[in-house]
Amino acid sequence: MRGFFEMTIISCQKAKEISLQNIAIFLFVLFLNITISAQIPSDERSSYNNSDIFPSPILLYGETAFIKPDSLDTIRGIVSLGSGIPECKTICTGDDKAFLLICPGQILEFSKNSCFNVDLEERIFYILNGEVIIHKKSKIDNICYKFITDSVIIKYAGKRSVFVSINDTTVWLTEKSCYSYGEYKIQSIEKLKDNRKDANYIFELLNKKLLPTGSFDFDLPSKRPKKFNYNFTGYGGIVSYKGTNYIYGGGLLKIKYINFGFVYDLWLASSVKGKYYKETWNEWSDLVDHIHYIQLFNPLNQFYLRAGILKRITFAQGLLVDNYCNAVFLPFDYRTGLDLRLNLPSFRSYIFVNDISRPTLVGSHINWGNPEKFLLGFSYVSDFNQLVDIQDRDGDSYPDRIDPDPDFYNYPEDSVIIEANPQSLDEMGFGQLHSLSFNMFYSLWKIWQFRGSIAGEAVVLSTFSDKPLAGMTFPNLLFSFKYFEIGLGFDTQSPGFVNGVFDRFYEGNKARFVKDEDGNLELVVLGSEISSKKGWLFGWNTSLNINIPGWIETEIKYRDIYHAKLDEKYFSCYLDFKYPVVKQITKIAFYIEQKGVKKLFRELNDQQSWGFDFSMKPHRSLVVNIRFRETYIDVNGDGKISSHETKINLARSVNLDGTYWWRLFLKWYRNRKEKSTAEGKVNSNLEINEVSKDVIQEETHEDKSAQDEVGNKNENKMENAEEPSQNNDIAK
């Protein structure tokens, strides 16, 4: 019994040792498998299982995507962000591209104006038109959806190659290949850097669990402003200026780096008869005048600087500065001004200069307070020399238009001067005009998007040669709702005051020649005209502003002023239709201004003007512009406008984007060069193959000849060996 128990114990110990070894080996293998599977992500398996694929591709980005209406539907369907793509419905991307998440780590990018539908059961994309770019972050070598198409381009933006099933054929796509219109091609395609950046941005949002979602403020890298950009746009056309038709042409060189922009205007003009327009490049100051603009930051930033053409500057209620512009007629008569702004939470300042090369007009405006509640403002505008644009080539202080001998310097005691008795600039002085203004704004109430407020402005004008003039518009009640604003106010003005002195016509009319009673030309400055008026003024004003983004921008102002026993009306209207009635039309704008008339639209008076702007873009690189201006100037001062007192300026121009065509040419040149290089390689390979074939044939021929020689030698040996035997036989 003892031996039996001993044997039993020994056998149990051995069995226990064997089972422990097996268990240890099993646990070690299990731990190794768990460790390896934990280190290898699920997306590194050779292919996706059905559980890995979403029930439907998810729209991650597509601001303009929609469901194309079927024959029975008349209204476009909406595709919501973060939702699945409906089956058996045609989806179109619209005017922007779209990103779809089809599997973990795989995204499809559809270009704008692309259309497709999805078969969820068979996992097939039927692509009707457009372009598709495949992006993936997973290390799987195949795409989880198939593609059926015959008229699109399919590209791959990854650095690793991938298998794609297209039209039931497996295609191996790389970064340098694509599937184009039913044919697999290995060719040099455009670099997809911007597309890859956008896809990485989407992948990053997916990793942060910010997508998919129903709404998100996207900031695609491709839509961000580039740090450095340049462009050259050529233009040319026919324009009528000062009664003469000119053929002009030139180009705009645009350079932009981050928040800095520079545009230079190079242009030349010649009359229809072939006479060169010399005033384009006849002074060193023209180098500065041809600067279209230099800009640092934008008007909404805390700091803004612009040197160039100044447009539509208005201070407060417009009683002093109303729609000022330093350009008289582009491109012939304009100045390089300066616009400097500082925007702080409770302090804003605005400074402008009409011309950097010859600064005479300076304006400044300062505001304190909260724009939503209460504001106090102060303005100062002065023109130190209104006669700066009057030409005097010989420098004798007699303007060329009234100088009897404009090419020679004349003294006051010369006979020609005594006989003609022209005006002298020295006797007139500089024709200065100075002004101060104060303005205020107070918000009375604000309920939802309704607002009521009160505003006012007081102005003082002085020429330093006569008593100062004053004008005030107060109170002005303003009622606004979202895109609309209506104003109504009371005006009171001292004798000789004119509202809106610094307007769009100031640079052209501040010093001009008019005819006196005898028909002689007389130089008149705006300050003297203001001082010559008499009688107290009072009246009322109203305004209407409509600004609907993407549709229309309207600014209408009306003033009715009672000047002693006379009734003078002031009216201005500006309309800018922004809604694209036709896709090719980019701008339709109209304006009209009347000052000091008794009957609006039924009589013509001095400084009245109207015009329109029309632009269309038949091609992305081509813009056609038409600009018309008609101005009435009472030269003889009789209060009536005749045909010879009507000034018409018409400009017709065509702008061509040279940068677009230059890049297109470089692209064509590179493709042609690479194609010729590829054809050269193919031809060289064919030549090498032909040479190798010839070499092989020659080597084969040499081997055969060598074998024949060896065979002949062996035959000779055999014959020589047979001859002795024959001789022996004969001897025998």
Tab-separated table of N, CA, C and O in Angstrom, residues 36 91 102 337 406 478 614 616-617 659 665:
chain	number	residue	atom	x	y	z
A	36	ILE	N	0.205	42.820	-28.314
A	36	ILE	CA	0.393	43.193	-29.727
A	36	ILE	C	-0.862	43.841	-30.285
A	36	ILE	O	-0.814	44.861	-30.990
A	91	ILE	N	-26.955	64.095	-54.811
A	91	ILE	CA	-26.407	65.143	-53.967
A	91	ILE	C	-25.462	65.987	-54.805
A	91	ILE	O	-24.599	65.457	-55.504
A	102	ILE	N	-16.384	58.487	-44.954
A	102	ILE	CA	-16.973	57.224	-45.397
A	102	ILE	C	-16.602	56.071	-44.473
A	102	ILE	O	-17.379	55.146	-44.287
A	337	GLY	N	-3.761	110.238	-51.834
A	337	GLY	CA	-4.066	110.775	-50.517
A	337	GLY	C	-3.609	109.847	-49.404
A	337	GLY	O	-3.009	108.785	-49.631
A	406	PRO	N	1.265	133.030	-72.120
A	406	PRO	CA	1.505	132.007	-71.090
A	406	PRO	C	2.880	131.355	-71.157
A	406	PRO	O	3.285	130.709	-70.194
A	478	LEU	N	-33.261	109.398	-35.470
A	478	LEU	CA	-32.909	108.252	-36.304
A	478	LEU	C	-33.655	107.026	-35.800
A	478	LEU	O	-33.605	106.702	-34.602
A	614	PHE	N	-21.170	100.151	-64.491
A	614	PHE	CA	-21.623	98.821	-64.893
A	614	PHE	C	-20.403	97.950	-65.147
A	614	PHE	O	-19.472	98.350	-65.845
A	616	MET	N	-19.203	93.712	-65.836
A	616	MET	CA	-19.558	92.319	-66.073
A	616	MET	C	-18.283	91.496	-66.245
A	616	MET	O	-17.237	92.013	-66.655
A	617	LYS	N	-18.404	90.218	-65.911
A	617	LYS	CA	-17.263	89.311	-65.913
A	617	LYS	C	-17.613	88.070	-66.722
A	617	LYS	O	-18.036	87.053	-66.181
A	659	THR	N	-1.994	87.545	-64.593
A	659	THR	CA	-1.436	86.492	-63.742
A	659	THR	C	-2.100	85.158	-64.031
A	659	THR	O	-1.434	84.114	-64.046
A	665	PHE	N	-0.091	79.454	-68.709
A	665	PHE	CA	0.989	79.175	-69.654
A	665	PHE	C	2.091	78.355	-69.002
A	665	PHE	O	2.611	77.401	-69.609
